[in-house]
Coordinates of C-alpha atoms and ligand atoms in Angstrom, one line a residue:
X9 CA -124.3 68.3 -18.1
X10 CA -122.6 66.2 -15.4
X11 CA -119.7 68.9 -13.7
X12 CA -116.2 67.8 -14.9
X13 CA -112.6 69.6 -14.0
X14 CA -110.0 69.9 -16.4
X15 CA -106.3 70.2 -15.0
X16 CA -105.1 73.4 -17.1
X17 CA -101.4 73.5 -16.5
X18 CA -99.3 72.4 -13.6
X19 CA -101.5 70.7 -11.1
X20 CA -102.7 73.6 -9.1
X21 CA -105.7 74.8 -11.9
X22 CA -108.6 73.4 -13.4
X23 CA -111.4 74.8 -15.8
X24 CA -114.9 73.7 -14.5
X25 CA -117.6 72.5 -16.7
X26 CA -121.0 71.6 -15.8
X27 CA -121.9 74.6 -13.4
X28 CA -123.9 77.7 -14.6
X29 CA -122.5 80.2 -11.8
X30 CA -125.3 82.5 -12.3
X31 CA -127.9 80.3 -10.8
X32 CA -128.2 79.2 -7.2
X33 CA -125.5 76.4 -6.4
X34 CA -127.1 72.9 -5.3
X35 CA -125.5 71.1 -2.2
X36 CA -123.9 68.8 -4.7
X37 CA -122.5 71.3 -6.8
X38 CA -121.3 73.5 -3.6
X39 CA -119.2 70.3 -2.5
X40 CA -117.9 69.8 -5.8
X41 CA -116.5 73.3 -6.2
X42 CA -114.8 72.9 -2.5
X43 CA -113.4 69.8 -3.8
X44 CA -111.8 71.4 -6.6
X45 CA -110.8 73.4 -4.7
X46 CA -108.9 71.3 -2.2
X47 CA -107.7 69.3 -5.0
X48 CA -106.7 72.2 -7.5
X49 CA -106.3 75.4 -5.6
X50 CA -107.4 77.8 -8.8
X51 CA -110.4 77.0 -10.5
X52 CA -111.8 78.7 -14.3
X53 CA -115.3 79.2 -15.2
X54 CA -115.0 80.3 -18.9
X55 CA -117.4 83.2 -20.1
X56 CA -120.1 83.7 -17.5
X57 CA -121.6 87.1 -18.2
X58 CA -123.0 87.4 -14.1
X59 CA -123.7 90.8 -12.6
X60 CA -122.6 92.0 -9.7
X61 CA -126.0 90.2 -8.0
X62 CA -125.2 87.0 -9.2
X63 CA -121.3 87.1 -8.3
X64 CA -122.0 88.5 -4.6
X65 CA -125.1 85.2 -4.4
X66 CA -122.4 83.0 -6.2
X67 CA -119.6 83.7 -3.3
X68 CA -121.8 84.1 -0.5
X69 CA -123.0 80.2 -1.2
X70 CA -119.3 79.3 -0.7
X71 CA -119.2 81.6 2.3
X72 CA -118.8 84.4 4.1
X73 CA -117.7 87.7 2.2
X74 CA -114.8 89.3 3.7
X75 CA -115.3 93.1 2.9
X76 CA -113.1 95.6 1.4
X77 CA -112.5 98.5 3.6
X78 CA -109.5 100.9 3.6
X79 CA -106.9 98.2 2.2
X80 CA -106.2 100.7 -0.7
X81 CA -105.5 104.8 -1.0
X82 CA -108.8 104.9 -2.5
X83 CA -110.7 107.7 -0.4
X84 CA -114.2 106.5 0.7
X85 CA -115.6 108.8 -1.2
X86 CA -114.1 107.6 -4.4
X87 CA -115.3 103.9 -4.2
X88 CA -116.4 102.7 -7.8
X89 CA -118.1 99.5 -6.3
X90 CA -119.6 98.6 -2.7
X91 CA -117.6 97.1 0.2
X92 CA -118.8 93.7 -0.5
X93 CA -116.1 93.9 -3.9
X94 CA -112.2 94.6 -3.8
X95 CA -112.1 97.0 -7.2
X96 CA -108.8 95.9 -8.5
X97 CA -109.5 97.7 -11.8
X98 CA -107.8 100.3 -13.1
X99 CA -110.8 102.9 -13.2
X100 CA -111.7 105.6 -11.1
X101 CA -115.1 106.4 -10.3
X102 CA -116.9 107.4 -13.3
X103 CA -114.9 104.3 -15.1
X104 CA -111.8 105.8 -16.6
X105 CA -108.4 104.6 -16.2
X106 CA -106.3 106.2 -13.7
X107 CA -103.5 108.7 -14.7
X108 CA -100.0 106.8 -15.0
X109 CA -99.1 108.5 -12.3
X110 CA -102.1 108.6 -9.9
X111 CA -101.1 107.4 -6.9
X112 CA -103.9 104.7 -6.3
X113 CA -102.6 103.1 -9.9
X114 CA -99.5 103.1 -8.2
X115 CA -100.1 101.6 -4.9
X116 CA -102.2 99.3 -7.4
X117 CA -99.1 97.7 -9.2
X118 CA -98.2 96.3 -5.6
X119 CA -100.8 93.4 -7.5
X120 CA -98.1 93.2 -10.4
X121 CA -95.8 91.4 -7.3
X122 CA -96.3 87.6 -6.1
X123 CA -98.9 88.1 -3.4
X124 CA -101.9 86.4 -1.4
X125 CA -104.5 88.0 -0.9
X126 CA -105.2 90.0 2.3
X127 CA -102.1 88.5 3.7
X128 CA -101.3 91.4 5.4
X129 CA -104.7 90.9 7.4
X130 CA -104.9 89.0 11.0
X131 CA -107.5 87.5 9.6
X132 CA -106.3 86.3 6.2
X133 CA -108.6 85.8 3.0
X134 CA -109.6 82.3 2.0
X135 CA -111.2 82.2 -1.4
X136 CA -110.8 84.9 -4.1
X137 CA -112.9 85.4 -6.6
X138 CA -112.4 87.4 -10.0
X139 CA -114.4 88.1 -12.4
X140 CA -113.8 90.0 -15.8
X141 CA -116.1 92.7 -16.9
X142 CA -113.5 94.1 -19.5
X143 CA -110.7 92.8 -20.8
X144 CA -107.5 94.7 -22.8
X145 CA -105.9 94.1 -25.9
X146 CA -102.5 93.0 -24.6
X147 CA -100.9 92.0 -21.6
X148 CA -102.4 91.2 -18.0
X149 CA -102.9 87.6 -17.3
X150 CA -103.0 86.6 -14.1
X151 CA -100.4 84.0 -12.7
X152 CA -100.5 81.6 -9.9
X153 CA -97.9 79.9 -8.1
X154 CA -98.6 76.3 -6.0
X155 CA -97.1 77.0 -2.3
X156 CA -97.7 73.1 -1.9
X157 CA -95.7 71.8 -4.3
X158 CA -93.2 75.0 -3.6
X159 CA -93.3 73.8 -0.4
X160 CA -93.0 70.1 -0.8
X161 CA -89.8 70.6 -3.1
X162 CA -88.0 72.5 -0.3
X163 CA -85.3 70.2 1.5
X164 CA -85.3 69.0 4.8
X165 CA -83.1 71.3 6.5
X166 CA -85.1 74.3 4.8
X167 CA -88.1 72.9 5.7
X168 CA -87.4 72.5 9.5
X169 CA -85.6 76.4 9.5
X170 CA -89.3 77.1 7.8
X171 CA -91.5 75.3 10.5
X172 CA -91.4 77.7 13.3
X173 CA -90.8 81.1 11.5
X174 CA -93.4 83.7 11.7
X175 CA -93.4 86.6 9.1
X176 CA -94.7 90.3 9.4
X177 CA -97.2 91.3 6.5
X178 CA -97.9 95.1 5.6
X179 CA -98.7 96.5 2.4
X180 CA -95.9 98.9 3.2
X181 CA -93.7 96.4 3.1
X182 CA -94.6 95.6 -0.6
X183 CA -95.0 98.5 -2.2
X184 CA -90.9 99.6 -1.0
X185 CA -90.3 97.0 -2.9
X186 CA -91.7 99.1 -6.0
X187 CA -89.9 101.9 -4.6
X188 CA -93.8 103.6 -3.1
X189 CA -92.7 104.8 0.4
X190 CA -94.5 107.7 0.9
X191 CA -97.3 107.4 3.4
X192 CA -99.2 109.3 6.1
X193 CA -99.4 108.4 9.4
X194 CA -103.0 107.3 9.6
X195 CA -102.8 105.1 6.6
X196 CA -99.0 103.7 8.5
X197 CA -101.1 102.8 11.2
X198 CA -104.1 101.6 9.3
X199 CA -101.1 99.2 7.1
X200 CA -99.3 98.1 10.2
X201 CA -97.9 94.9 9.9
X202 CA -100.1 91.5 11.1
X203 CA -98.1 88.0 11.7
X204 CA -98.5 85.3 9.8
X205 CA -96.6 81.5 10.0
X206 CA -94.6 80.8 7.1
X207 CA -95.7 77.2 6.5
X208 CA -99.9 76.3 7.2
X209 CA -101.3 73.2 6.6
X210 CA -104.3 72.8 4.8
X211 CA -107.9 71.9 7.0
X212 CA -108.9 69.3 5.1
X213 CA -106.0 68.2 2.9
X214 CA -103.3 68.0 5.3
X215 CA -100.8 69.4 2.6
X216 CA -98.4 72.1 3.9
X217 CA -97.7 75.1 1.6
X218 CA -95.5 78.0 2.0
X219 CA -97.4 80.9 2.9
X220 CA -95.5 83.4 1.0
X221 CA -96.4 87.0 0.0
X222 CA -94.6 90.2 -1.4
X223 CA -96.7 91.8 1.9
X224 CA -94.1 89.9 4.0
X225 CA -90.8 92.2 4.8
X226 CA -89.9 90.7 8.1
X227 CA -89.5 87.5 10.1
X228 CA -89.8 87.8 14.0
X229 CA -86.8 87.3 16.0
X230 CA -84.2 87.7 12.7
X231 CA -82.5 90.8 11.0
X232 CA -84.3 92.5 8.6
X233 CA -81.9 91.6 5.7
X234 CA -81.4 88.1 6.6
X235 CA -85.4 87.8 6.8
X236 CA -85.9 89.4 3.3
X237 CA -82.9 87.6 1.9
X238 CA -84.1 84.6 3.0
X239 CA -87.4 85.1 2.0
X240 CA -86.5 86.1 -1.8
X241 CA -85.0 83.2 -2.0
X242 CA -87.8 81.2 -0.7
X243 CA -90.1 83.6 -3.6
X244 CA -87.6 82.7 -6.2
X245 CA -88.0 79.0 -5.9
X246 CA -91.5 79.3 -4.9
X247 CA -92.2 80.8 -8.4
X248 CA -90.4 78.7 -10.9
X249 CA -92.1 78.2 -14.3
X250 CA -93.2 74.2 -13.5
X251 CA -95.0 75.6 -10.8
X252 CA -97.2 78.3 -12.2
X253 CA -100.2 78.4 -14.1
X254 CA -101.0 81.7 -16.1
X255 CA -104.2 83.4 -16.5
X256 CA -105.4 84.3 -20.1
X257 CA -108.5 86.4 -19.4
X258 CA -111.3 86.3 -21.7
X259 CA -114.7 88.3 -21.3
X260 CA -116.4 86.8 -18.6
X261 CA -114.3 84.7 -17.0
X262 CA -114.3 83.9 -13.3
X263 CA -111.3 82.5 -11.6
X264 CA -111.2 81.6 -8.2
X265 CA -108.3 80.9 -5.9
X266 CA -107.7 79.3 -2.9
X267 CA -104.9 82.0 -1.0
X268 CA -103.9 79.8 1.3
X269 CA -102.6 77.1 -1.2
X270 CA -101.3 79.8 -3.8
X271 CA -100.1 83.3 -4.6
X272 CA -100.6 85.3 -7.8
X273 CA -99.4 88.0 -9.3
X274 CA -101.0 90.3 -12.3
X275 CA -98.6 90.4 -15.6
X276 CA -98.1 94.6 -17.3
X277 CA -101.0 95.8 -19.2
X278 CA -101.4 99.3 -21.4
X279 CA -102.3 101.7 -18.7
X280 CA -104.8 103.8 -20.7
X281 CA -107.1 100.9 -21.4
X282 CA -110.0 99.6 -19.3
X283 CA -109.6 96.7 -17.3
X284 CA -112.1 96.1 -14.9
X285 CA -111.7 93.3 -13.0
X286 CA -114.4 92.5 -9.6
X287 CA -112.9 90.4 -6.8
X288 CA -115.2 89.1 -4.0
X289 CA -113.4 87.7 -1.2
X290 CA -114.0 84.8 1.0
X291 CA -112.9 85.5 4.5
X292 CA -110.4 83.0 6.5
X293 CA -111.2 80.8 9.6
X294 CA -109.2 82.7 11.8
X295 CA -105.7 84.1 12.2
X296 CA -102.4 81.9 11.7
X297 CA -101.0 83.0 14.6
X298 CA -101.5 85.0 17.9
X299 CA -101.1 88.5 17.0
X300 CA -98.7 90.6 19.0
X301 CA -100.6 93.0 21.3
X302 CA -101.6 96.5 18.7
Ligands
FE2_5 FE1 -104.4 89.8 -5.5

C-alpha cells in the first residue's frame, strides 16, 4: 500500500496510511514520516497494537530517545515503565489509578494545560510520541494547537515585540497556575527554570512558530505580571478553535507531534478509570538559547 497522509482538521494533522509501525522503517518510509512531519506537525497512526519493543525500535529509527528522569514527583522507586518512556498514565505501579488526591495525579493535571513538551528543559524535546494501551469511556482527547499559523496571524508590531523575548520555563511555574505550590527544596532546584526564545524557526521549513508553553511564567528583562499578561494573551490567541485539532483516542493509536511547531493539552477524563497512555520522546538539537549560568 503506497503511504498516503490525510489532513484531519486544521492544517497542522494528518492520519498516515501505508506504514505498519511495528516493523522496521525503510529509508523511504523514514523520510516520508519527517516530511509529514515538517508539513503537518501532528501525525495519527490508527490502531497499531505495538509493544513497548516495537514503540522504543519505532522512535529510535526517527532518532535519538530523550529519557525521562525526575521530570515528575514520581519517586524512583515507584516507576511503572523504564526511563526510555514518559508514563503519562494515570496508574501507579501495580496499574491502578491514582487517588484523586495523590499528589503525582495532581502534579499530572499540569498536562490538562496548553504545554510543549519538556519545554522547561535546556534541551527541549523534538518529537513526541504517544501511544494508547487503554483508553476510557469518556473524556480525554488530546488537543493540539499550530504555533505557525498562531504565529503567522500575529501582527507586525506583535511580532517584532515577540522577536527578541526570551521566556523562563519551570514546571513550577505551571502547576501555580493549578493552584500546586507546594514543593521541596530539592525538587525547586531540580524544576528550576531553563530559557527558551519565544519565536524559533523551523530547520528545515523556515516557518516561525510561537514557542509557547503553560511551563513559561516569566520573560527576561520584564515584570512578572506584564510577562504573564502578555503571554496569556499570546496563549489565548495561540489556541483559538481554527487552529486546533483534537485528539479522539482509539485503542492503539499512535500520535506523534512535532513540539516545536505545536503545543497540546489533554481534555478531563473520569479519574477512577485506566488510562494508560506511553510517550517516547525524541530529544531536541540543542538549546534555543544560551542558558544563564546554574
Ligand atoms: Fe505533554
Amino acid at each position: 500500500m503506497p503511504i498516503s497522509f490525510r489532513q484531519v482538521g486544521p492544517c497542522l494533522a494528518a492520519e498516515v496510511e501505508g506504514i505498519d509501525i511495528g516493523k522496521p522503517l525503510t529509508p523511504t518510509e523514514v523520510a516520508a514520516i519527517h516530511g509529514g512531519m515538517d508539513k503537518y506537525a501532528v501525525l495519527v497512526f490508527r490502531r497499531q497494537p505495538i509493544d513497548d519493543e516495537q514503540q522504543l525500535a519505532f522512535t529510535r529509527s526517527l532518532g535519538e530517545i530523550e529519557e525521562a528522569i525526575a521530570t515528575g514527583l514520581r519517586k524512583p522507586n515507584e516507576y511503572r515503565l523504564p526511563t526510555t518512556f514518559a508514563d503519562v498514565s494515570n496508574l501507579d505501579k501495580d496499574n491502578k489509578p491514582f487517588a484523586r488526591d495523590d499528589r503525582r495525579r495532581l502534579f499530572s493535571l499540569g498536562n490538562r494545560l496548553w504545554h510543549s513538551d519538556s519545554s522547561f528543559k535546556a534541551t527541549p524535546a523534538k518529537y513526541s510520541l504517544l501511544h494508547s494501551r487503554s483508553i476510557v469511556s469518556k473524556g480525554g482527547n488530546t488537543e493540539f494547537a499550530d504555533m505557525r499559523a498562531a504565529y503567522d496571524a500575529l501582527d507586525e508590531e506583535t511580532k517584532a515585540v515577540c522577536k527578541d523575548i526570551v521566556c523562563e520555563h519551570s514546571q513550577i511555574y505551571s502547576r501555580a497556575v493549578l493552584g500546586f505550590t507546594e514543593f521541596t527544596d530539592e525538587v525547586r532546584r531540580r524544576m528550576a527554570p531553563v530559557r527558551q526564545c519565544l519565536v524559533r524557526t523551523h530547520p528545515t521549513t523556515g516557518r516561525k512558530s510561537l514557542y509557547l508553553s503553560s511551563h513559561a511564567g516569566a520573560i527576561i528583562g520584564w515584570p512578572v505580571p506584564e510577562a504573564r499578561d502578555f503571554l496569556r494573551d499570546l496563549n489565548e490567541a495561540a489556541t483559538q478553535r481554527e487552529f486546533v485539532y483534537s485528539h479522539k483516542w482509539q485503542l492503539g493509536d499512535l500520535v506523534m507531534w512535532d513540539n516545536r511547531q505545536t503545543m497540546h493539552r489533554v481534555r478531563p477524563f473520569p479519574s477512577n478509570e485506566a488510562r494508560d497512555m506511553r510517550r517516547t520522546t525524541i530529544a531536541g538539537d540543542g538549546p534555543t538559547v544560551a542558558q544563564a549560568a546554574a
